[in-house]
PDB file of N, CA and C in Angstrom:
ATOM      1  N   GLN A   9      43.459 164.637  10.950  1.00 81.00           N
ATOM      2  CA  GLN A   9      43.213 163.769   9.804  1.00 81.00           C
ATOM      3  C   GLN A   9      43.584 162.408  10.117  1.00 81.00           C
ATOM      4  N   VAL A  10      42.749 161.448   9.859  1.00 88.00           N
ATOM      5  CA  VAL A  10      42.983 159.987  10.160  1.00 88.00           C
ATOM      6  C   VAL A  10      43.247 159.190   8.802  1.00 88.00           C
ATOM      7  N   ARG A  11      44.250 158.547   8.706  1.00 94.00           N
ATOM      8  CA  ARG A  11      44.532 157.758   7.515  1.00 94.00           C
ATOM      9  C   ARG A  11      44.150 156.287   7.806  1.00 94.00           C
ATOM     10  N   LEU A  12      43.293 155.740   6.954  1.00 96.00           N
ATOM     11  CA  LEU A  12      42.952 154.345   7.053  1.00 96.00           C
ATOM     12  C   LEU A  12      43.454 153.559   5.855  1.00 96.00           C
ATOM     13  N   THR A  13      44.144 152.471   6.119  1.00 96.00           N
ATOM     14  CA  THR A  13      44.750 151.640   5.065  1.00 96.00           C
ATOM     15  C   THR A  13      44.245 150.254   5.124  1.00 96.00           C
ATOM     16  N   GLU A  14      43.451 149.787   4.085  1.00 96.00           N
ATOM     17  CA  GLU A  14      42.902 148.449   4.037  1.00 96.00           C
ATOM     18  C   GLU A  14      43.835 147.521   3.334  1.00 96.00           C
ATOM     19  N   SER A  15      43.783 146.220   3.671  1.00 96.00           N
ATOM     20  CA  SER A  15      44.564 145.209   2.997  1.00 96.00           C
ATOM     21  C   SER A  15      43.821 143.931   3.106  1.00 96.00           C
ATOM     22  N   GLY A  16      44.203 142.941   2.353  1.00 97.00           N
ATOM     23  CA  GLY A  16      43.620 141.618   2.444  1.00 97.00           C
ATOM     24  C   GLY A  16      42.640 141.215   1.403  1.00 97.00           C
ATOM     25  N   GLY A  17      42.293 142.089   0.450  1.00 96.00           N
ATOM     26  CA  GLY A  17      41.354 141.763  -0.579  1.00 96.00           C
ATOM     27  C   GLY A  17      42.003 140.897  -1.554  1.00 96.00           C
ATOM     28  N   GLY A  18      41.172 140.384  -2.505  1.00 97.00           N
ATOM     29  CA  GLY A  18      41.721 139.485  -3.572  1.00 97.00           C
ATOM     30  C   GLY A  18      40.606 138.682  -4.284  1.00 97.00           C
ATOM     31  N   LEU A  19      41.079 137.676  -4.988  1.00 98.00           N
ATOM     32  CA  LEU A  19      40.173 136.801  -5.671  1.00 98.00           C
ATOM     33  C   LEU A  19      40.057 135.432  -4.919  1.00 98.00           C
ATOM     34  N   VAL A  20      38.857 135.000  -4.723  1.00 98.00           N
ATOM     35  CA  VAL A  20      38.621 133.796  -4.023  1.00 98.00           C
ATOM     36  C   VAL A  20      37.460 133.064  -4.608  1.00 98.00           C
ATOM     37  N   GLN A  21      37.416 131.732  -4.551  1.00 98.00           N
ATOM     38  CA  GLN A  21      36.247 131.049  -4.976  1.00 98.00           C
ATOM     39  C   GLN A  21      35.172 131.018  -4.030  1.00 98.00           C
ATOM     40  N   ALA A  22      33.927 130.855  -4.517  1.00 98.00           N
ATOM     41  CA  ALA A  22      32.765 130.761  -3.718  1.00 98.00           C
ATOM     42  C   ALA A  22      32.904 129.704  -2.607  1.00 98.00           C
ATOM     43  N   GLY A  23      32.608 130.020  -1.433  1.00 98.00           N
ATOM     44  CA  GLY A  23      32.762 129.095  -0.266  1.00 98.00           C
ATOM     45  C   GLY A  23      34.062 129.358   0.500  1.00 98.00           C
ATOM     46  N   GLY A  24      35.017 130.183  -0.068  1.00 98.00           N
ATOM     47  CA  GLY A  24      36.220 130.465   0.558  1.00 98.00           C
ATOM     48  C   GLY A  24      36.140 131.569   1.560  1.00 98.00           C
ATOM     49  N   SER A  25      37.327 131.848   2.075  1.00 98.00           N
ATOM     50  CA  SER A  25      37.476 132.913   3.132  1.00 98.00           C
ATOM     51  C   SER A  25      38.481 134.000   2.871  1.00 98.00           C
ATOM     52  N   LEU A  26      38.313 135.136   3.353  1.00 98.00           N
ATOM     53  CA  LEU A  26      39.284 136.191   3.335  1.00 98.00           C
ATOM     54  C   LEU A  26      39.200 137.009   4.579  1.00 98.00           C
ATOM     55  N   ARG A  27      40.246 137.579   4.993  1.00 98.00           N
ATOM     56  CA  ARG A  27      40.283 138.422   6.174  1.00 98.00           C
ATOM     57  C   ARG A  27      40.867 139.820   5.712  1.00 98.00           C
ATOM     58  N   LEU A  28      40.026 140.876   5.906  1.00 98.00           N
ATOM     59  CA  LEU A  28      40.416 142.171   5.604  1.00 98.00           C
ATOM     60  C   LEU A  28      41.001 142.887   6.811  1.00 98.00           C
ATOM     61  N   SER A  29      41.936 143.702   6.612  1.00 98.00           N
ATOM     62  CA  SER A  29      42.480 144.462   7.707  1.00 98.00           C
ATOM     63  C   SER A  29      42.438 145.944   7.440  1.00 98.00           C
ATOM     64  N   CYS A  30      42.267 146.752   8.413  1.00 97.00           N
ATOM     65  CA  CYS A  30      42.258 148.281   8.245  1.00 97.00           C
ATOM     66  C   CYS A  30      43.166 148.754   9.348  1.00 97.00           C
ATOM     67  N   ALA A  31      44.278 149.453   8.954  1.00 96.00           N
ATOM     68  CA  ALA A  31      45.119 150.096  10.031  1.00 96.00           C
ATOM     69  C   ALA A  31      44.832 151.567   9.975  1.00 96.00           C
ATOM     70  N   ALA A  32      44.712 152.018  11.194  1.00 94.00           N
ATOM     71  CA  ALA A  32      44.463 153.469  11.464  1.00 94.00           C
ATOM     72  C   ALA A  32      45.824 154.157  11.777  1.00 94.00           C
ATOM     73  N   SER A  33      45.916 155.505  11.361  1.00 92.00           N
ATOM     74  CA  SER A  33      47.102 156.147  11.633  1.00 92.00           C
ATOM     75  C   SER A  33      47.190 156.746  13.047  1.00 92.00           C
ATOM     76  N   ILE A  34      46.028 156.655  13.727  1.00 85.00           N
ATOM     77  CA  ILE A  34      46.058 157.278  15.128  1.00 85.00           C
ATOM     78  C   ILE A  34      45.572 156.159  16.045  1.00 85.00           C
ATOM     79  N   SER A  35      45.696 156.327  17.286  1.00 84.00           N
ATOM     80  CA  SER A  35      45.255 155.311  18.282  1.00 84.00           C
ATOM     81  C   SER A  35      43.760 155.113  18.098  1.00 84.00           C
ATOM     82  N   MET A  36      43.432 153.826  18.089  1.00 81.00           N
ATOM     83  CA  MET A  36      41.994 153.475  17.875  1.00 81.00           C
ATOM     84  C   MET A  36      41.234 153.710  19.147  1.00 81.00           C
ATOM     85  N   PHE A  37      41.899 153.975  20.259  1.00 83.00           N
ATOM     86  CA  PHE A  37      41.187 154.309  21.516  1.00 83.00           C
ATOM     87  C   PHE A  37      40.494 155.661  21.383  1.00 83.00           C
ATOM     88  N   ALA A  38      40.933 156.466  20.389  1.00 83.00           N
ATOM     89  CA  ALA A  38      40.367 157.728  20.143  1.00 83.00           C
ATOM     90  C   ALA A  38      39.216 157.705  19.123  1.00 83.00           C
ATOM     91  N   ILE A  39      38.912 156.562  18.518  1.00 86.00           N
ATOM     92  CA  ILE A  39      37.921 156.457  17.488  1.00 86.00           C
ATOM     93  C   ILE A  39      36.675 155.801  18.094  1.00 86.00           C
ATOM     94  N   ASP A  40      35.518 156.458  17.897  1.00 90.00           N
ATOM     95  CA  ASP A  40      34.261 155.906  18.530  1.00 90.00           C
ATOM     96  C   ASP A  40      33.808 154.574  17.821  1.00 90.00           C
ATOM     97  N   THR A  41      33.706 154.655  16.523  1.00 95.00           N
ATOM     98  CA  THR A  41      33.086 153.565  15.879  1.00 95.00           C
ATOM     99  C   THR A  41      33.880 153.212  14.574  1.00 95.00           C
ATOM    100  N   MET A  42      34.147 151.928  14.410  1.00 96.00           N
ATOM    101  CA  MET A  42      34.774 151.461  13.135  1.00 96.00           C
ATOM    102  C   MET A  42      33.712 150.612  12.392  1.00 96.00           C
ATOM    103  N   ALA A  43      33.853 150.770  11.068  1.00 97.00           N
ATOM    104  CA  ALA A  43      32.882 150.023  10.228  1.00 97.00           C
ATOM    105  C   ALA A  43      33.518 149.558   8.913  1.00 97.00           C
ATOM    106  N   TRP A  44      32.938 148.611   8.326  1.00 98.00           N
ATOM    107  CA  TRP A  44      33.216 148.196   6.963  1.00 98.00           C
ATOM    108  C   TRP A  44      31.983 148.419   6.050  1.00 98.00           C
ATOM    109  N   TYR A  45      32.233 148.997   4.947  1.00 98.00           N
ATOM    110  CA  TYR A  45      31.153 149.172   3.940  1.00 98.00           C
ATOM    111  C   TYR A  45      31.681 148.524   2.694  1.00 98.00           C
ATOM    112  N   ARG A  46      30.822 148.324   1.761  1.00 98.00           N
ATOM    113  CA  ARG A  46      31.145 147.748   0.451  1.00 98.00           C
ATOM    114  C   ARG A  46      30.284 148.384  -0.629  1.00 98.00           C
ATOM    115  N   GLN A  47      30.947 148.422  -1.814  1.00 98.00           N
ATOM    116  CA  GLN A  47      30.164 148.970  -2.967  1.00 98.00           C
ATOM    117  C   GLN A  47      30.303 147.928  -4.106  1.00 98.00           C
ATOM    118  N   PRO A  48      29.249 147.187  -4.343  1.00 97.00           N
ATOM    119  CA  PRO A  48      29.208 146.210  -5.505  1.00 97.00           C
ATOM    120  C   PRO A  48      29.241 147.048  -6.796  1.00 97.00           C
ATOM    121  N   PRO A  49      29.647 146.315  -7.963  1.00 94.00           N
ATOM    122  CA  PRO A  49      29.681 146.990  -9.219  1.00 94.00           C
ATOM    123  C   PRO A  49      28.297 147.521  -9.605  1.00 94.00           C
ATOM    124  N   GLY A  50      28.231 148.814  -9.983  1.00 96.00           N
ATOM    125  CA  GLY A  50      27.115 149.439 -10.368  1.00 96.00           C
ATOM    126  C   GLY A  50      26.060 149.681  -9.354  1.00 96.00           C
ATOM    127  N   LYS A  51      26.322 149.461  -8.071  1.00 97.00           N
ATOM    128  CA  LYS A  51      25.428 149.701  -6.933  1.00 97.00           C
ATOM    129  C   LYS A  51      25.988 150.770  -5.954  1.00 97.00           C
ATOM    130  N   GLU A  52      25.127 151.169  -5.007  1.00 97.00           N
ATOM    131  CA  GLU A  52      25.562 152.169  -4.051  1.00 97.00           C
ATOM    132  C   GLU A  52      26.388 151.495  -2.894  1.00 97.00           C
ATOM    133  N   ARG A  53      27.036 152.309  -2.124  1.00 97.00           N
ATOM    134  CA  ARG A  53      27.850 151.779  -1.040  1.00 97.00           C
ATOM    135  C   ARG A  53      26.879 151.343   0.085  1.00 97.00           C
ATOM    136  N   GLU A  54      27.059 150.304   0.741  1.00 98.00           N
ATOM    137  CA  GLU A  54      26.303 149.662   1.767  1.00 98.00           C
ATOM    138  C   GLU A  54      27.051 149.385   3.009  1.00 98.00           C
ATOM    139  N   LEU A  55      26.410 149.491   4.168  1.00 98.00           N
ATOM    140  CA  LEU A  55      27.033 149.063   5.388  1.00 98.00           C
ATOM    141  C   LEU A  55      27.136 147.516   5.496  1.00 98.00           C
ATOM    142  N   VAL A  56      28.283 147.057   5.906  1.00 98.00           N
ATOM    143  CA  VAL A  56      28.502 145.607   6.020  1.00 98.00           C
ATOM    144  C   VAL A  56      28.494 145.234   7.513  1.00 98.00           C
ATOM    145  N   ALA A  57      29.329 145.954   8.297  1.00 98.00           N
ATOM    146  CA  ALA A  57      29.450 145.635   9.737  1.00 98.00           C
ATOM    147  C   ALA A  57      29.953 146.767  10.450  1.00 98.00           C
ATOM    148  N   ILE A  58      29.605 146.938  11.701  1.00 98.00           N
ATOM    149  CA  ILE A  58      30.048 148.026  12.504  1.00 98.00           C
ATOM    150  C   ILE A  58      30.409 147.526  13.936  1.00 98.00           C
ATOM    151  N   ILE A  59      31.411 148.205  14.543  1.00 97.00           N
ATOM    152  CA  ILE A  59      31.738 147.770  15.870  1.00 97.00           C
ATOM    153  C   ILE A  59      32.064 149.164  16.659  1.00 97.00           C
ATOM    154  N   THR A  60      31.527 149.219  17.909  1.00 94.00           N
ATOM    155  CA  THR A  60      31.748 150.441  18.667  1.00 94.00           C
ATOM    156  C   THR A  60      32.965 150.337  19.428  1.00 94.00           C
ATOM    157  N   SER A  61      33.367 151.353  20.166  1.00 91.00           N
ATOM    158  CA  SER A  61      34.547 151.419  21.096  1.00 91.00           C
ATOM    159  C   SER A  61      34.491 150.348  22.152  1.00 91.00           C
ATOM    160  N   GLY A  62      33.209 150.068  22.486  1.00 90.00           N
ATOM    161  CA  GLY A  62      32.999 149.110  23.540  1.00 90.00           C
ATOM    162  C   GLY A  62      32.926 147.739  23.146  1.00 90.00           C
ATOM    163  N   GLY A  63      33.070 147.487  21.767  1.00 91.00           N
ATOM    164  CA  GLY A  63      33.045 146.192  21.236  1.00 91.00           C
ATOM    165  C   GLY A  63      31.774 145.588  20.784  1.00 91.00           C
ATOM    166  N   LYS A  64      30.743 146.449  20.856  1.00 96.00           N
ATOM    167  CA  LYS A  64      29.383 145.949  20.366  1.00 96.00           C
ATOM    168  C   LYS A  64      29.383 145.998  18.856  1.00 96.00           C
ATOM    169  N   SER A  65      28.900 144.896  18.214  1.00 98.00           N
ATOM    170  CA  SER A  65      28.923 144.847  16.752  1.00 98.00           C
ATOM    171  C   SER A  65      27.520 144.654  16.191  1.00 98.00           C
ATOM    172  N   ASN A  66      27.401 144.940  14.929  1.00 98.00           N
ATOM    173  CA  ASN A  66      26.186 144.765  14.239  1.00 98.00           C
ATOM    174  C   ASN A  66      26.418 144.438  12.788  1.00 98.00           C
ATOM    175  N   TYR A  67      25.616 143.729  12.104  1.00 98.00           N
ATOM    176  CA  TYR A  67      25.867 143.300  10.762  1.00 98.00           C
ATOM    177  C   TYR A  67      24.635 143.489   9.823  1.00 98.00           C
ATOM    178  N   ALA A  68      24.962 143.684   8.549  1.00 98.00           N
ATOM    179  CA  ALA A  68      23.881 143.615   7.527  1.00 98.00           C
ATOM    180  C   ALA A  68      23.309 142.153   7.502  1.00 98.00           C
ATOM    181  N   ASP A  69      22.039 142.121   7.239  1.00 98.00           N
ATOM    182  CA  ASP A  69      21.390 140.810   7.200  1.00 98.00           C
ATOM    183  C   ASP A  69      22.096 139.825   6.265  1.00 98.00           C
ATOM    184  N   SER A  70      22.591 140.421   5.161  1.00 97.00           N
ATOM    185  CA  SER A  70      23.159 139.617   4.080  1.00 97.00           C
ATOM    186  C   SER A  70      24.442 138.819   4.415  1.00 97.00           C
ATOM    187  N   VAL A  71      25.072 139.347   5.528  1.00 98.00           N
ATOM    188  CA  VAL A  71      26.414 138.777   5.941  1.00 98.00           C
ATOM    189  C   VAL A  71      26.283 138.177   7.356  1.00 98.00           C
ATOM    190  N   LYS A  72      25.226 138.248   8.021  1.00 98.00           N
ATOM    191  CA  LYS A  72      25.086 137.693   9.378  1.00 98.00           C
ATOM    192  C   LYS A  72      25.438 136.261   9.328  1.00 98.00           C
ATOM    193  N   GLY A  73      26.188 135.790  10.361  1.00 97.00           N
ATOM    194  CA  GLY A  73      26.646 134.405  10.391  1.00 97.00           C
ATOM    195  C   GLY A  73      27.752 134.051   9.581  1.00 97.00           C
ATOM    196  N   ARG A  74      28.221 134.851   8.684  1.00 98.00           N
ATOM    197  CA  ARG A  74      29.266 134.545   7.788  1.00 98.00           C
ATOM    198  C   ARG A  74      30.520 135.496   7.980  1.00 98.00           C
ATOM    199  N   PHE A  75      30.242 136.735   8.335  1.00 98.00           N
ATOM    200  CA  PHE A  75      31.277 137.787   8.580  1.00 98.00           C
ATOM    201  C   PHE A  75      31.402 138.096  10.082  1.00 98.00           C
ATOM    202  N   THR A  76      32.621 138.406  10.473  1.00 98.00           N
ATOM    203  CA  THR A  76      32.866 138.825  11.807  1.00 98.00           C
ATOM    204  C   THR A  76      33.789 139.987  11.853  1.00 98.00           C
ATOM    205  N   ILE A  77      33.297 141.049  12.470  1.00 98.00           N
ATOM    206  CA  ILE A  77      34.164 142.310  12.618  1.00 98.00           C
ATOM    207  C   ILE A  77      34.807 142.314  14.012  1.00 98.00           C
ATOM    208  N   SER A  78      36.041 142.717  14.111  1.00 97.00           N
ATOM    209  CA  SER A  78      36.731 142.817  15.333  1.00 97.00           C
ATOM    210  C   SER A  78      37.715 143.987  15.285  1.00 97.00           C
ATOM    211  N   ARG A  79      38.183 144.477  16.477  1.00 94.00           N
ATOM    212  CA  ARG A  79      39.038 145.540  16.525  1.00 94.00           C
ATOM    213  C   ARG A  79      40.103 145.306  17.586  1.00 94.00           C
ATOM    214  N   ASN A  80      41.343 145.620  17.303  1.00 92.00           N
ATOM    215  CA  ASN A  80      42.388 145.537  18.249  1.00 92.00           C
ATOM    216  C   ASN A  80      42.873 146.904  18.490  1.00 92.00           C
ATOM    217  N   ASN A  81      42.408 147.492  19.510  1.00 89.00           N
ATOM    218  CA  ASN A  81      42.836 148.893  19.784  1.00 89.00           C
ATOM    219  C   ASN A  81      44.334 149.081  20.045  1.00 89.00           C
ATOM    220  N   ALA A  82      44.942 147.955  20.600  1.00 90.00           N
ATOM    221  CA  ALA A  82      46.424 148.100  20.924  1.00 90.00           C
ATOM    222  C   ALA A  82      47.187 148.162  19.599  1.00 90.00           C
ATOM    223  N   GLU A  83      46.649 147.495  18.570  1.00 91.00           N
ATOM    224  CA  GLU A  83      47.385 147.468  17.235  1.00 91.00           C
ATOM    225  C   GLU A  83      46.749 148.518  16.261  1.00 91.00           C
ATOM    226  N   ASN A  84      45.776 149.249  16.722  1.00 93.00           N
ATOM    227  CA  ASN A  84      45.124 150.289  15.843  1.00 93.00           C
ATOM    228  C   ASN A  84      44.531 149.745  14.573  1.00 93.00           C
ATOM    229  N   THR A  85      44.023 148.483  14.732  1.00 95.00           N
ATOM    230  CA  THR A  85      43.587 147.725  13.493  1.00 95.00           C
ATOM    231  C   THR A  85      42.171 147.188  13.716  1.00 95.00           C
ATOM    232  N   VAL A  86      41.355 147.202  12.639  1.00 97.00           N
ATOM    233  CA  VAL A  86      40.028 146.550  12.676  1.00 97.00           C
ATOM    234  C   VAL A  86      40.009 145.535  11.592  1.00 97.00           C
ATOM    235  N   TYR A  87      39.357 144.372  11.856  1.00 98.00           N
ATOM    236  CA  TYR A  87      39.394 143.285  10.926  1.00 98.00           C
ATOM    237  C   TYR A  87      38.045 142.914  10.453  1.00 98.00           C
ATOM    238  N   LEU A  88      37.935 142.243   9.347  1.00 98.00           N
ATOM    239  CA  LEU A  88      36.669 141.742   8.876  1.00 98.00           C
ATOM    240  C   LEU A  88      36.932 140.349   8.397  1.00 98.00           C
ATOM    241  N   GLN A  89      36.591 139.352   9.111  1.00 98.00           N
ATOM    242  CA  GLN A  89      36.710 137.977   8.678  1.00 98.00           C
ATOM    243  C   GLN A  89      35.504 137.564   7.970  1.00 98.00           C
ATOM    244  N   MET A  90      35.741 137.137   6.645  1.00 98.00           N
ATOM    245  CA  MET A  90      34.718 136.810   5.802  1.00 98.00           C
ATOM    246  C   MET A  90      34.753 135.281   5.351  1.00 98.00           C
ATOM    247  N   ASN A  91      33.742 134.561   5.758  1.00 98.00           N
ATOM    248  CA  ASN A  91      33.660 133.141   5.594  1.00 98.00           C
ATOM    249  C   ASN A  91      32.465 132.906   4.629  1.00 98.00           C
ATOM    250  N   SER A  92      32.528 131.677   3.999  1.00 98.00           N
ATOM    251  CA  SER A  92      31.439 131.169   3.166  1.00 98.00           C
ATOM    252  C   SER A  92      31.112 132.230   2.033  1.00 98.00           C
ATOM    253  N   LEU A  93      32.066 132.806   1.500  1.00 98.00           N
ATOM    254  CA  LEU A  93      31.925 133.863   0.517  1.00 98.00           C
ATOM    255  C   LEU A  93      31.017 133.453  -0.598  1.00 98.00           C
ATOM    256  N   LYS A  94      30.293 134.456  -1.206  1.00 98.00           N
ATOM    257  CA  LYS A  94      29.378 134.181  -2.284  1.00 98.00           C
ATOM    258  C   LYS A  94      29.721 135.188  -3.333  1.00 98.00           C
ATOM    259  N   PRO A  95      29.409 134.872  -4.531  1.00 97.00           N
ATOM    260  CA  PRO A  95      29.675 135.792  -5.747  1.00 97.00           C
ATOM    261  C   PRO A  95      29.071 137.181  -5.475  1.00 97.00           C
ATOM    262  N   GLU A  96      27.943 137.203  -4.805  1.00 97.00           N
ATOM    263  CA  GLU A  96      27.289 138.490  -4.468  1.00 97.00           C
ATOM    264  C   GLU A  96      28.032 139.345  -3.405  1.00 97.00           C
ATOM    265  N   ASP A  97      29.067 138.778  -2.852  1.00 98.00           N
ATOM    266  CA  ASP A  97      29.917 139.513  -1.888  1.00 98.00           C
ATOM    267  C   ASP A  97      30.965 140.314  -2.731  1.00 98.00           C
ATOM    268  N   THR A  98      31.034 140.108  -3.937  1.00 98.00           N
ATOM    269  CA  THR A  98      32.051 140.892  -4.838  1.00 98.00           C
ATOM    270  C   THR A  98      31.741 142.388  -4.706  1.00 98.00           C
ATOM    271  N   ALA A  99      32.790 143.111  -4.334  1.00 98.00           N
ATOM    272  CA  ALA A  99      32.612 144.539  -4.177  1.00 98.00           C
ATOM    273  C   ALA A  99      34.026 145.116  -3.781  1.00 98.00           C
ATOM    274  N   VAL A 100      34.018 146.424  -3.744  1.00 98.00           N
ATOM    275  CA  VAL A 100      35.134 147.168  -3.209  1.00 98.00           C
ATOM    276  C   VAL A 100      34.751 147.409  -1.637  1.00 98.00           C
ATOM    277  N   TYR A 101      35.568 146.996  -0.815  1.00 98.00           N
ATOM    278  CA  TYR A 101      35.318 147.098   0.645  1.00 98.00           C
ATOM    279  C   TYR A 101      36.085 148.323   1.146  1.00 98.00           C
ATOM    280  N   TYR A 102      35.361 149.089   1.931  1.00 98.00           N
ATOM    281  CA  TYR A 102      35.934 150.270   2.519  1.00 98.00           C
ATOM    282  C   TYR A 102      35.896 150.290   4.033  1.00 98.00           C
ATOM    283  N   CYS A 103      36.969 150.690   4.657  1.00 97.00           N
ATOM    284  CA  CYS A 103      37.065 150.844   6.097  1.00 97.00           C
ATOM    285  C   CYS A 103      36.571 152.290   6.463  1.00 97.00           C
ATOM    286  N   ASN A 104      35.860 152.368   7.556  1.00 96.00           N
ATOM    287  CA  ASN A 104      35.362 153.740   7.962  1.00 96.00           C
ATOM    288  C   ASN A 104      35.531 153.961   9.420  1.00 96.00           C
ATOM    289  N   ALA A 105      35.921 155.126   9.826  1.00 95.00           N
ATOM    290  CA  ALA A 105      36.059 155.468  11.224  1.00 95.00           C
ATOM    291  C   ALA A 105      35.121 156.724  11.388  1.00 95.00           C
ATOM    292  N   GLN A 106      34.307 156.591  12.418  1.00 92.00           N
ATOM    293  CA  GLN A 106      33.317 157.696  12.635  1.00 92.00           C
ATOM    294  C   GLN A 106      33.043 158.048  14.102  1.00 92.00           C
ATOM    295  N   GLY A 107      32.698 159.255  14.244  1.00 87.00           N
ATOM    296  CA  GLY A 107      32.306 159.748  15.533  1.00 87.00           C
ATOM    297  C   GLY A 107      31.253 160.854  15.308  1.00 87.00           C
ATOM    298  N   SER A 108      30.903 161.582  16.390  1.00 84.00           N
ATOM    299  CA  SER A 108      29.867 162.546  16.277  1.00 84.00           C
ATOM    300  C   SER A 108      30.321 163.719  15.373  1.00 84.00           C
ATOM    301  N   LEU A 109      31.561 164.044  15.228  1.00 87.00           N
ATOM    302  CA  LEU A 109      32.000 165.160  14.495  1.00 87.00           C
ATOM    303  C   LEU A 109      32.936 164.745  13.356  1.00 87.00           C
ATOM    304  N   TYR A 110      33.157 163.509  13.101  1.00 86.00           N
ATOM    305  CA  TYR A 110      34.047 163.138  11.949  1.00 86.00           C
ATOM    306  C   TYR A 110      33.649 161.840  11.295  1.00 86.00           C
ATOM    307  N   ALA A 111      34.206 161.718  10.184  1.00 91.00           N
ATOM    308  CA  ALA A 111      33.991 160.356   9.418  1.00 91.00           C
ATOM    309  C   ALA A 111      35.153 160.283   8.365  1.00 91.00           C
ATOM    310  N   TYR A 112      35.941 159.203   8.444  1.00 94.00           N
ATOM    311  CA  TYR A 112      37.091 159.051   7.626  1.00 94.00           C
ATOM    312  C   TYR A 112      36.920 157.711   6.841  1.00 94.00           C
ATOM    313  N   TRP A 113      37.506 157.671   5.674  1.00 97.00           N
ATOM    314  CA  TRP A 113      37.399 156.498   4.716  1.00 97.00           C
ATOM    315  C   TRP A 113      38.770 156.069   4.322  1.00 97.00           C
ATOM    316  N   GLY A 114      38.918 154.791   4.166  1.00 97.00           N
ATOM    317  CA  GLY A 114      40.111 154.246   3.459  1.00 97.00           C
ATOM    318  C   GLY A 114      39.887 154.285   2.005  1.00 97.00           C
ATOM    319  N   GLN A 115      40.943 153.789   1.184  1.00 96.00           N
ATOM    320  CA  GLN A 115      40.921 153.869  -0.217  1.00 96.00           C
ATOM    321  C   GLN A 115      40.164 152.733  -0.788  1.00 96.00           C
ATOM    322  N   GLY A 116      39.911 151.684   0.007  1.00 97.00           N
ATOM    323  CA  GLY A 116      39.153 150.507  -0.493  1.00 97.00           C
ATOM    324  C   GLY A 116      40.039 149.387  -1.019  1.00 97.00           C
ATOM    325  N   THR A 117      39.474 148.176  -0.854  1.00 97.00           N
ATOM    326  CA  THR A 117      40.196 147.030  -1.288  1.00 97.00           C
ATOM    327  C   THR A 117      39.179 146.158  -2.065  1.00 97.00           C
ATOM    328  N   GLN A 118      39.609 145.629  -3.158  1.00 98.00           N
ATOM    329  CA  GLN A 118      38.743 144.841  -4.034  1.00 98.00           C
ATOM    330  C   GLN A 118      38.614 143.388  -3.595  1.00 98.00           C
ATOM    331  N   VAL A 119      37.402 142.908  -3.424  1.00 98.00           N
ATOM    332  CA  VAL A 119      37.112 141.508  -3.096  1.00 98.00           C
ATOM    333  C   VAL A 119      36.245 140.881  -4.313  1.00 98.00           C
ATOM    334  N   THR A 120      36.838 139.867  -4.884  1.00 98.00           N
ATOM    335  CA  THR A 120      36.093 139.284  -6.026  1.00 98.00           C
ATOM    336  C   THR A 120      35.927 137.792  -5.746  1.00 98.00           C
ATOM    337  N   VAL A 121      34.691 137.350  -5.770  1.00 98.00           N
ATOM    338  CA  VAL A 121      34.317 135.930  -5.431  1.00 98.00           C
ATOM    339  C   VAL A 121      33.848 135.361  -6.762  1.00 98.00           C
ATOM    340  N   SER A 122      34.518 134.268  -7.155  1.00 97.00           N
ATOM    341  CA  SER A 122      34.151 133.575  -8.416  1.00 97.00           C
ATOM    342  C   SER A 122      33.230 132.413  -8.114  1.00 97.00           C
ATOM    343  N   SER A 123      32.423 132.106  -9.021  1.00 94.00           N
ATOM    344  CA  SER A 123      31.393 131.003  -8.814  1.00 94.00           C
ATOM    345  C   SER A 123      31.974 129.690  -9.338  1.00 94.00           C
TER     346      SER A 123
END
């Protein structure tokens, strides 16, 4: 069982920045892929960004150029740097760890962007 703990959410004005962190309870060297998802109010959960064990990343079109995902395997932590935030980025953000035989989720952290 892997426990993922997110932090760094909050209330920010449009145009501002936040950095989300996700700490894993096991060595991140053992985790294939880390990702951030989000669930806006009244909508389904969607993929925001993903990063492989080799450091290759990919992003949803809606956040490309504004968000950056990174992982620090030595610290067992994955980050999501969010810049130029928009009101439509408001959502609960979830950390995800996945491999061929597993998928684990954090409890989520609220990000609210005011206009």
